[in-house]
């Protein structure tokens, strides 16, 4: 639609790529997974269907979905020995550091990643099935609570919430509004073209390393506050504003001050120079979810008022700075009961199908080579070695 771009024939050497997975138009605020607008998927699809669509290129038919569901269920447990890994992390460890390490450790428990299509399929499904269990395990063990196992009678999203919040003294009651919000949250995060963490997965994967290690590198990249860590940073920013009396004007002025490293977290995007289409859906989800749960979160009011002022401010207008997905996503997670330090883990679980799809696409590309970006050398010209006694 935007005309064809010409790529250097050796595009694979530079880390750029041809991809058929996600289409984004940053000027028009368009996002489509395999051609389907994200708005329609958020309204009508399950997260499982969206994951299947991203990885396999088409929505599953009934038989394919049933087979995919059975594989996810059958692979949702983790090796019991992995519990000792969790128990030996310092209690204050960040869940993203734990998740990155644990996903990498899976290779030691499931070494059979050959070149056979079915082995790759089982590895991709195993990761999708286990990542929820591993995330919930890390939360339970960090609180000294008994680990809750996945159940065959629950959906993908229901299972995660049950593994997180079910306890012997207070069984978790499936809350439809929370399950739906989680479904939408994960669909909106499922893929986003060649962002930092996806590029890390492709780059590391291009060395033909195993999928677990490539995904582990994506988790590490996503952890950064300029990337997936922004959802946690937004809540911390809004909480600071609240604690200082709700004066969001100060945050806006600081964000404009070139001498101040402070940035308005959840605002701005490298590609979107208009409202992030995901942020629109997430903002609406906030209102629906908080209304349904009868929660009144003052941070949502602050976020809305801040947005209203910022988007009209000449600095933000001139710099094309609008809310991105992270600006409202933390409010949704808070309402569901997810602890703040797990917000980026939630992003990682959502992004996993996209990382896997992008990894698979690059592995399937016959022209794909190991990524080897080049540089422009700006250092010293050649000169001879200087012995220590002659050095200043
Ligand atoms: C995600 O790539 C993806 O698709 C990522 C993601 C995904 O789904 O994978 O969408 C997820 O990472 C969303 C972004 C989450 N991060 C944040 O919300 C952190 C706050 N945002 C910024 O740090 C920034 O906007 C980035 C990192 C998101 C994008 O930065 P760019 O494209 O590198 O832009 P830049 O840093 O070059 O800034 C351009 C100008 C600068 O001003 P000038 O020096 O040109 O005058 O805009 C200013 C910046 O100072 N600017 C901001 C700002 N973001 C950019 N000023 C104040 N507050 C901000 N948030």
Coordinates of C-alpha atoms and ligand atoms in Angstrom, one line a residue:
X1 CA 0.0 0.0 0.0
X2 CA 2.9 2.3 0.6
X3 CA 4.8 1.3 -2.5
X4 CA 7.7 -1.0 -2.6
X5 CA 11.0 -0.2 -0.8
X6 CA 14.2 -1.5 -2.3
X7 CA 16.3 -3.5 0.1
X8 CA 20.0 -4.0 -0.4
X9 CA 20.2 -7.6 -1.8
X10 CA 22.4 -8.4 1.2
X11 CA 19.7 -7.2 3.5
X12 CA 20.1 -10.2 5.8
X13 CA 23.7 -9.1 6.6
X14 CA 22.5 -5.9 8.2
X15 CA 19.7 -7.2 10.4
X16 CA 17.0 -5.6 8.2
X17 CA 14.5 -8.1 6.9
X18 CA 11.5 -8.9 4.7
X19 CA 8.6 -10.0 6.9
X20 CA 5.0 -11.1 6.3
X21 CA 4.0 -11.1 9.9
X22 CA 3.0 -7.7 11.1
X23 CA 2.2 -4.5 9.2
X24 CA 2.4 -1.1 10.9
X25 CA 1.7 2.4 9.5
X26 CA 3.1 4.9 12.0
X27 CA 1.5 7.9 10.3
X28 CA -2.0 6.4 10.2
X29 CA -1.8 4.4 13.4
X30 CA -2.4 1.0 11.7
X31 CA -1.4 -2.4 13.1
X32 CA -2.3 -5.7 11.5
X33 CA -1.2 -9.3 12.4
X34 CA -0.9 -11.3 9.2
X35 CA -3.3 -8.8 7.6
X36 CA -6.0 -8.8 10.3
X37 CA -6.5 -5.4 12.1
X38 CA -5.5 -5.6 15.7
X39 CA -8.8 -4.0 16.7
X40 CA -10.7 -7.0 15.3
X41 CA -8.5 -9.5 17.0
X42 CA -8.8 -7.7 20.3
X43 CA -12.6 -7.7 19.9
X44 CA -13.1 -11.3 18.6
X45 CA -10.1 -13.6 18.9
X46 CA -8.7 -15.6 21.8
X47 CA -5.0 -15.1 22.6
X48 CA -4.4 -18.7 21.6
X49 CA -5.9 -18.1 18.1
X50 CA -3.8 -14.9 17.8
X51 CA -0.6 -16.9 18.7
X52 CA -1.5 -19.6 16.2
X53 CA -2.2 -16.9 13.5
X54 CA 1.2 -15.1 14.1
X55 CA 3.2 -18.4 14.0
X56 CA 1.3 -20.2 11.3
X57 CA 0.1 -17.3 9.1
X58 CA -3.6 -18.2 9.3
X59 CA -6.3 -18.4 12.0
X60 CA -6.7 -22.1 13.0
X61 CA -9.7 -24.0 11.9
X62 CA -11.6 -26.0 14.6
X63 CA -9.5 -29.1 14.3
X64 CA -6.2 -27.2 14.3
X65 CA -7.3 -25.1 17.3
X66 CA -8.2 -28.3 19.2
X67 CA -4.9 -29.9 18.4
X68 CA -3.0 -26.7 19.4
X69 CA -5.0 -26.5 22.7
X70 CA -4.2 -30.2 23.6
X71 CA -0.5 -29.6 22.9
X72 CA -0.5 -26.4 25.0
X73 CA -2.2 -28.3 27.9
X74 CA 0.1 -31.3 27.6
X75 CA 3.2 -29.1 27.8
X76 CA 2.0 -26.6 30.4
X77 CA 3.9 -28.3 33.4
X78 CA 7.5 -27.6 34.0
X79 CA 10.2 -30.0 35.2
X80 CA 10.0 -30.3 39.0
X81 CA 13.7 -29.7 39.2
X82 CA 13.2 -26.2 38.0
X83 CA 11.7 -25.3 41.3
X84 CA 15.2 -25.5 42.9
X85 CA 16.3 -22.8 40.4
X86 CA 13.6 -20.5 41.6
X87 CA 14.3 -21.2 45.3
X88 CA 17.9 -20.2 44.9
X89 CA 17.3 -16.7 43.4
X90 CA 17.6 -13.9 46.0
X91 CA 14.1 -13.1 47.1
X92 CA 14.4 -9.5 45.7
X93 CA 15.3 -10.7 42.2
X94 CA 13.4 -9.0 39.4
X95 CA 11.0 -11.4 37.7
X96 CA 12.3 -10.4 34.3
X97 CA 15.8 -11.5 35.2
X98 CA 14.4 -14.8 36.6
X99 CA 12.3 -15.4 33.5
X100 CA 15.2 -14.8 31.1
X101 CA 17.4 -17.2 33.0
X102 CA 14.6 -19.8 33.4
X103 CA 13.7 -19.8 29.7
X104 CA 17.4 -20.3 28.8
X105 CA 17.5 -23.1 31.3
X106 CA 14.7 -24.9 29.5
X107 CA 17.2 -26.0 26.9
X108 CA 19.0 -28.1 29.5
X109 CA 15.7 -29.9 30.3
X110 CA 14.5 -30.3 26.7
X111 CA 17.7 -30.6 24.6
X112 CA 16.1 -32.2 21.5
X113 CA 15.9 -29.2 19.2
X114 CA 16.8 -30.7 15.8
X115 CA 16.0 -29.5 12.4
X116 CA 12.8 -31.6 12.2
X117 CA 9.7 -29.6 11.7
X118 CA 7.8 -31.5 14.4
X119 CA 10.6 -30.9 16.9
X120 CA 10.5 -27.2 16.2
X121 CA 6.7 -27.2 16.5
X122 CA 6.8 -28.9 19.9
X123 CA 9.5 -26.5 21.1
X124 CA 7.5 -23.5 20.1
X125 CA 4.4 -24.9 21.7
X126 CA 6.3 -26.0 24.8
X127 CA 7.5 -22.4 25.3
X128 CA 4.0 -20.9 24.9
X129 CA 2.6 -23.5 27.3
X130 CA 5.3 -23.2 30.0
X131 CA 6.0 -19.4 30.0
X132 CA 2.7 -18.8 32.0
X133 CA 3.5 -21.5 34.4
X134 CA 7.0 -20.3 35.0
X135 CA 5.9 -16.7 35.5
X136 CA 3.2 -17.7 38.0
X137 CA 5.7 -20.0 39.8
X138 CA 8.2 -17.2 40.2
X139 CA 5.4 -15.0 41.8
X140 CA 4.2 -17.8 44.1
X141 CA 7.8 -18.8 45.2
X142 CA 8.7 -15.1 45.7
X143 CA 5.8 -14.9 48.2
X144 CA 6.6 -18.2 49.9
X145 CA 3.3 -19.7 48.6
X146 CA 2.7 -23.1 47.3
X147 CA 3.0 -23.4 43.5
X148 CA -0.4 -23.9 41.7
X149 CA -0.4 -26.2 38.7
X150 CA -2.2 -25.5 35.4
X151 CA -5.6 -27.2 35.0
X152 CA -6.9 -28.9 31.8
X153 CA -10.4 -27.3 32.4
X154 CA -9.2 -23.7 32.2
X155 CA -8.4 -21.5 29.2
X156 CA -5.0 -20.1 28.6
X157 CA -5.8 -16.8 30.3
X158 CA -7.9 -18.4 33.1
X159 CA -5.1 -20.8 33.9
X160 CA -2.6 -18.0 34.3
X161 CA -4.8 -16.0 36.7
X162 CA -5.6 -19.2 38.7
X163 CA -1.9 -20.1 39.0
X164 CA -1.2 -16.6 40.2
X165 CA -4.0 -16.1 42.7
X166 CA -5.4 -19.4 43.8
X167 CA -4.5 -20.3 47.4
X168 CA -5.7 -23.1 49.7
X169 CA -7.4 -20.6 52.0
X170 CA -9.0 -18.5 49.3
X171 CA -9.7 -20.4 46.0
X172 CA -9.5 -18.1 43.0
X173 CA -12.8 -17.3 41.5
X174 CA -12.5 -16.9 37.7
X175 CA -13.4 -13.2 37.0
X176 CA -14.7 -12.8 33.5
X177 CA -13.8 -9.2 33.2
X178 CA -10.3 -9.8 34.4
X179 CA -9.9 -12.8 32.0
X180 CA -11.2 -10.7 29.1
X181 CA -8.8 -7.8 30.0
X182 CA -5.9 -10.2 30.1
X183 CA -6.9 -11.7 26.7
X184 CA -7.0 -8.2 25.1
X185 CA -3.7 -7.2 26.9
X186 CA -1.8 -10.2 25.5
X187 CA -3.3 -9.8 22.0
X188 CA -2.2 -6.2 21.9
X189 CA 1.3 -7.1 22.9
X190 CA 1.6 -10.2 20.7
X191 CA 3.9 -8.7 18.0
X192 CA 5.1 -5.4 16.8
X193 CA 7.4 -5.8 13.8
X194 CA 11.1 -5.3 14.3
X195 CA 11.2 -3.6 17.8
X196 CA 14.2 -3.9 20.0
X197 CA 13.5 -7.2 21.7
X198 CA 12.3 -8.9 18.4
X199 CA 15.4 -7.7 16.7
X200 CA 17.4 -9.2 19.5
X201 CA 15.6 -12.6 19.0
X202 CA 16.3 -12.4 15.3
X203 CA 19.9 -11.3 15.8
X204 CA 20.7 -14.0 18.4
X205 CA 18.7 -16.6 16.4
X206 CA 20.6 -15.8 13.2
X207 CA 23.6 -17.5 14.8
X208 CA 21.5 -20.7 14.7
X209 CA 21.4 -20.8 18.5
X210 CA 18.5 -22.8 20.0
X211 CA 15.1 -21.1 20.3
X212 CA 15.2 -20.9 24.1
X213 CA 18.4 -18.9 24.1
X214 CA 17.1 -16.6 21.4
X215 CA 13.9 -15.9 23.4
X216 CA 15.9 -15.4 26.5
X217 CA 17.7 -12.6 24.8
X218 CA 14.4 -11.0 23.7
X219 CA 13.3 -11.1 27.4
X220 CA 16.5 -9.4 28.4
X221 CA 16.0 -6.6 25.8
X222 CA 12.3 -6.1 26.7
X223 CA 13.3 -5.5 30.4
X224 CA 14.7 -2.1 29.5
X225 CA 12.7 1.0 30.8
X226 CA 12.7 2.5 27.3
X227 CA 11.1 -0.7 25.9
X228 CA 8.9 -3.2 27.8
X229 CA 9.9 -1.9 31.2
X230 CA 8.0 1.3 30.4
X231 CA 4.7 -0.1 31.7
X232 CA 6.2 -0.5 35.2
X233 CA 7.9 3.0 34.8
X234 CA 4.5 4.6 33.9
X235 CA 2.9 3.4 37.1
X236 CA 5.9 4.5 39.1
X237 CA 5.7 8.0 37.4
X238 CA 1.9 8.3 38.0
X239 CA 2.4 7.2 41.6
X240 CA 5.0 9.9 42.2
X241 CA 2.7 12.5 40.6
X242 CA -0.1 11.3 42.9
X243 CA 2.2 11.4 46.0
X244 CA 3.2 15.0 45.1
X245 CA -0.5 16.1 45.1
X246 CA -1.4 15.1 41.5
X247 CA 0.5 17.9 39.8
X248 CA 1.1 16.3 36.4
X249 CA 2.0 19.7 35.0
X250 CA 5.4 19.4 36.7
X251 CA 6.0 16.1 34.9
X252 CA 5.1 17.6 31.5
X253 CA 7.4 20.6 32.1
X254 CA 10.3 18.3 33.2
X255 CA 9.8 16.1 30.1
X256 CA 10.2 19.2 27.9
X257 CA 13.4 20.4 29.7
X258 CA 16.4 19.4 27.6
X259 CA 18.6 19.6 30.7
X260 CA 16.4 17.1 32.5
X261 CA 16.8 13.4 31.6
X262 CA 13.2 12.8 32.7
X263 CA 10.9 11.4 30.0
X264 CA 7.2 11.1 30.1
X265 CA 7.0 7.3 30.3
X266 CA 4.4 5.8 28.1
X267 CA 4.7 8.6 25.6
X268 CA 6.4 8.6 22.2
X269 CA 7.3 5.9 19.8
X270 CA 9.9 5.3 17.1
X271 CA 7.3 4.3 14.5
X272 CA 3.9 5.8 15.7
X273 CA 3.9 9.5 15.0
X274 CA 0.2 9.5 16.0
X275 CA -1.8 7.7 18.7
X276 CA -0.6 4.1 19.1
X277 CA -3.7 2.1 18.1
X278 CA -3.1 -0.3 20.9
X279 CA -3.2 2.6 23.5
X280 CA -6.7 3.5 22.3
X281 CA -7.9 0.0 23.0
X282 CA -6.1 -0.2 26.3
X283 CA -7.5 3.1 27.4
X284 CA -11.1 1.9 26.7
X285 CA -10.3 -1.4 28.4
X286 CA -9.3 0.6 31.6
X287 CA -12.7 2.2 31.8
X288 CA -14.6 -1.1 31.1
X289 CA -12.5 -3.1 33.5
X290 CA -12.5 -0.7 36.4
X291 CA -16.2 -0.2 36.0
X292 CA -16.9 -3.9 35.9
X293 CA -14.6 -4.5 39.0
X294 CA -16.0 -1.4 40.7
X295 CA -12.5 -0.1 41.2
X296 CA -11.8 3.6 41.3
X297 CA -8.1 4.0 40.5
X298 CA -6.9 7.6 41.0
X299 CA -3.9 6.9 38.7
X300 CA -6.3 6.5 35.8
X301 CA -7.7 9.9 36.4
X302 CA -4.2 11.4 36.6
X303 CA -3.2 9.6 33.4
X304 CA -6.3 10.9 31.5
X305 CA -5.8 14.4 32.7
X306 CA -2.1 14.3 31.9
X307 CA -2.7 13.0 28.4
X308 CA -5.4 15.6 27.7
X309 CA -2.9 18.4 28.5
X310 CA 0.2 16.8 27.0
X311 CA -1.3 16.0 23.6
X312 CA -2.2 19.7 23.1
X313 CA 1.2 21.0 24.3
X314 CA 3.3 22.4 21.4
X315 CA 6.4 20.4 22.4
X316 CA 4.5 17.1 22.3
X317 CA 2.7 18.1 19.1
X318 CA 6.0 19.2 17.4
X319 CA 7.7 15.9 18.5
X320 CA 4.7 13.7 17.6
X321 CA 4.6 12.4 21.1
X322 CA 1.4 10.5 21.9
X323 CA 0.5 7.8 24.4
X324 CA 1.9 4.4 23.4
X325 CA 0.7 1.0 24.6
X326 CA 2.5 1.3 28.0
X327 CA 0.7 4.4 29.1
X328 CA -2.5 2.7 30.1
X329 CA -1.5 -1.0 30.2
X330 CA -0.3 -0.7 33.8
X331 CA -3.7 0.5 35.0
X332 CA -5.3 -2.7 33.6
X333 CA -2.7 -4.9 35.2
X334 CA -3.1 -3.2 38.6
X335 CA -6.8 -3.7 38.4
X336 CA -6.3 -7.4 37.7
X337 CA -4.1 -7.6 40.7
X338 CA -0.7 -8.2 39.0
X339 CA 2.2 -6.9 41.1
X340 CA 4.0 -3.9 39.5
X341 CA 7.3 -5.8 39.2
X342 CA 5.6 -8.4 37.0
X343 CA 4.2 -5.9 34.5
X344 CA 7.0 -6.5 32.0
X345 CA 6.7 -10.2 32.5
X346 CA 3.1 -9.8 31.3
X347 CA 4.4 -8.0 28.3
X348 CA 6.9 -10.8 27.6
X349 CA 4.2 -13.5 27.8
X350 CA 2.1 -11.5 25.3
X351 CA 5.1 -10.9 23.0
X352 CA 6.2 -14.5 23.0
X353 CA 4.1 -15.6 20.0
X354 CA 5.5 -12.7 18.0
X355 CA 9.1 -13.5 18.9
X356 CA 8.6 -17.1 18.0
X357 CA 6.9 -16.2 14.7
X358 CA 9.7 -13.8 13.8
X359 CA 12.4 -16.3 14.8
X360 CA 10.7 -19.0 12.7
X361 CA 10.3 -16.7 9.7
X362 CA 14.0 -15.9 9.7
X363 CA 15.0 -19.5 10.2
X364 CA 12.8 -20.5 7.2
X365 CA 14.4 -17.8 5.0
X366 CA 16.9 -19.5 2.7
X367 CA 18.7 -16.2 2.2
X368 CA 18.9 -15.5 5.9
X369 CA 22.5 -15.3 7.2
X370 CA 24.1 -14.5 10.5
X371 CA 23.4 -10.9 11.3
X372 CA 26.5 -8.8 11.1
X373 CA 25.7 -5.0 11.2
X374 CA 28.5 -2.7 9.9
X375 CA 29.8 0.5 11.5
X376 CA 31.2 3.9 10.5
X377 CA 34.7 4.0 12.0
X378 CA 35.4 7.4 13.6
X379 CA 38.4 6.5 15.7
X380 CA 42.2 7.2 15.5
X381 CA 44.1 6.9 12.3
X382 CA 46.9 4.3 12.2
X383 CA 49.9 5.0 14.5
X384 CA 52.7 3.0 16.1
X385 CA 52.9 1.3 19.5
X386 CA 54.3 3.7 22.2
X387 CA 56.4 2.0 24.9
X388 CA 55.4 2.7 28.5
X389 CA 58.3 5.0 29.3
X390 CA 57.4 7.3 26.4
X391 CA 53.8 7.6 27.3
X392 CA 52.6 11.0 28.8
Ligands
LIG1 C1 7.6 0.0 23.5 O1 9.5 -0.4 18.9 C2 8.4 -0.8 19.4 O2 7.5 -1.2 18.7 C3 8.3 -0.9 20.9 C4 7.0 -1.3 21.5 C5 6.7 -2.7 21.2 O3 5.5 -3.1 21.1 O4 7.6 -3.5 21.0 O5 6.0 -0.4 21.0 C6 7.0 -1.2 23.0 O6 8.8 0.0 23.8 C7 6.9 1.3 23.6 C8 7.8 2.5 24.1 C9 7.8 2.4 25.6 N1 8.8 3.4 26.1 C10 8.4 4.5 26.7 O7 7.3 4.9 26.8 C11 9.6 5.4 27.2 C12 9.4 6.9 26.9 N2 9.5 7.0 25.5 C13 10.7 7.5 24.9 O8 11.9 7.1 25.6 C14 10.8 7.4 23.4 O9 9.7 8.0 22.9 C15 11.0 6.1 22.8 C16 12.1 5.3 23.3 C17 9.8 5.2 22.9 C18 11.2 6.3 21.3 O10 12.3 7.1 21.2 P1 13.0 7.5 19.8 O11 12.2 7.2 18.7 O12 14.4 7.0 19.9 O13 12.9 9.0 19.9 P2 14.1 9.9 20.5 O14 14.5 9.4 21.8 O15 15.1 10.1 19.4 O16 13.3 11.3 20.8 C19 13.0 12.1 19.7 C20 12.7 13.5 20.4 C21 13.8 13.9 21.4 O17 13.7 15.3 21.5 P3 14.8 16.1 20.6 O18 16.2 15.8 21.2 O19 14.7 15.7 19.2 O20 14.4 17.6 20.8 O21 11.5 13.3 21.2 C22 11.8 13.5 22.6 C23 13.3 13.3 22.7 O22 13.8 14.1 23.8 N3 11.1 12.5 23.3 C24 10.5 12.7 24.5 C25 9.9 11.4 24.8 N4 10.1 10.6 23.8 C26 10.8 11.2 22.9 N5 10.5 13.7 25.3 C27 9.8 13.6 26.5 N6 9.2 12.4 26.8 C28 9.2 11.4 26.0 N7 8.6 10.2 26.4

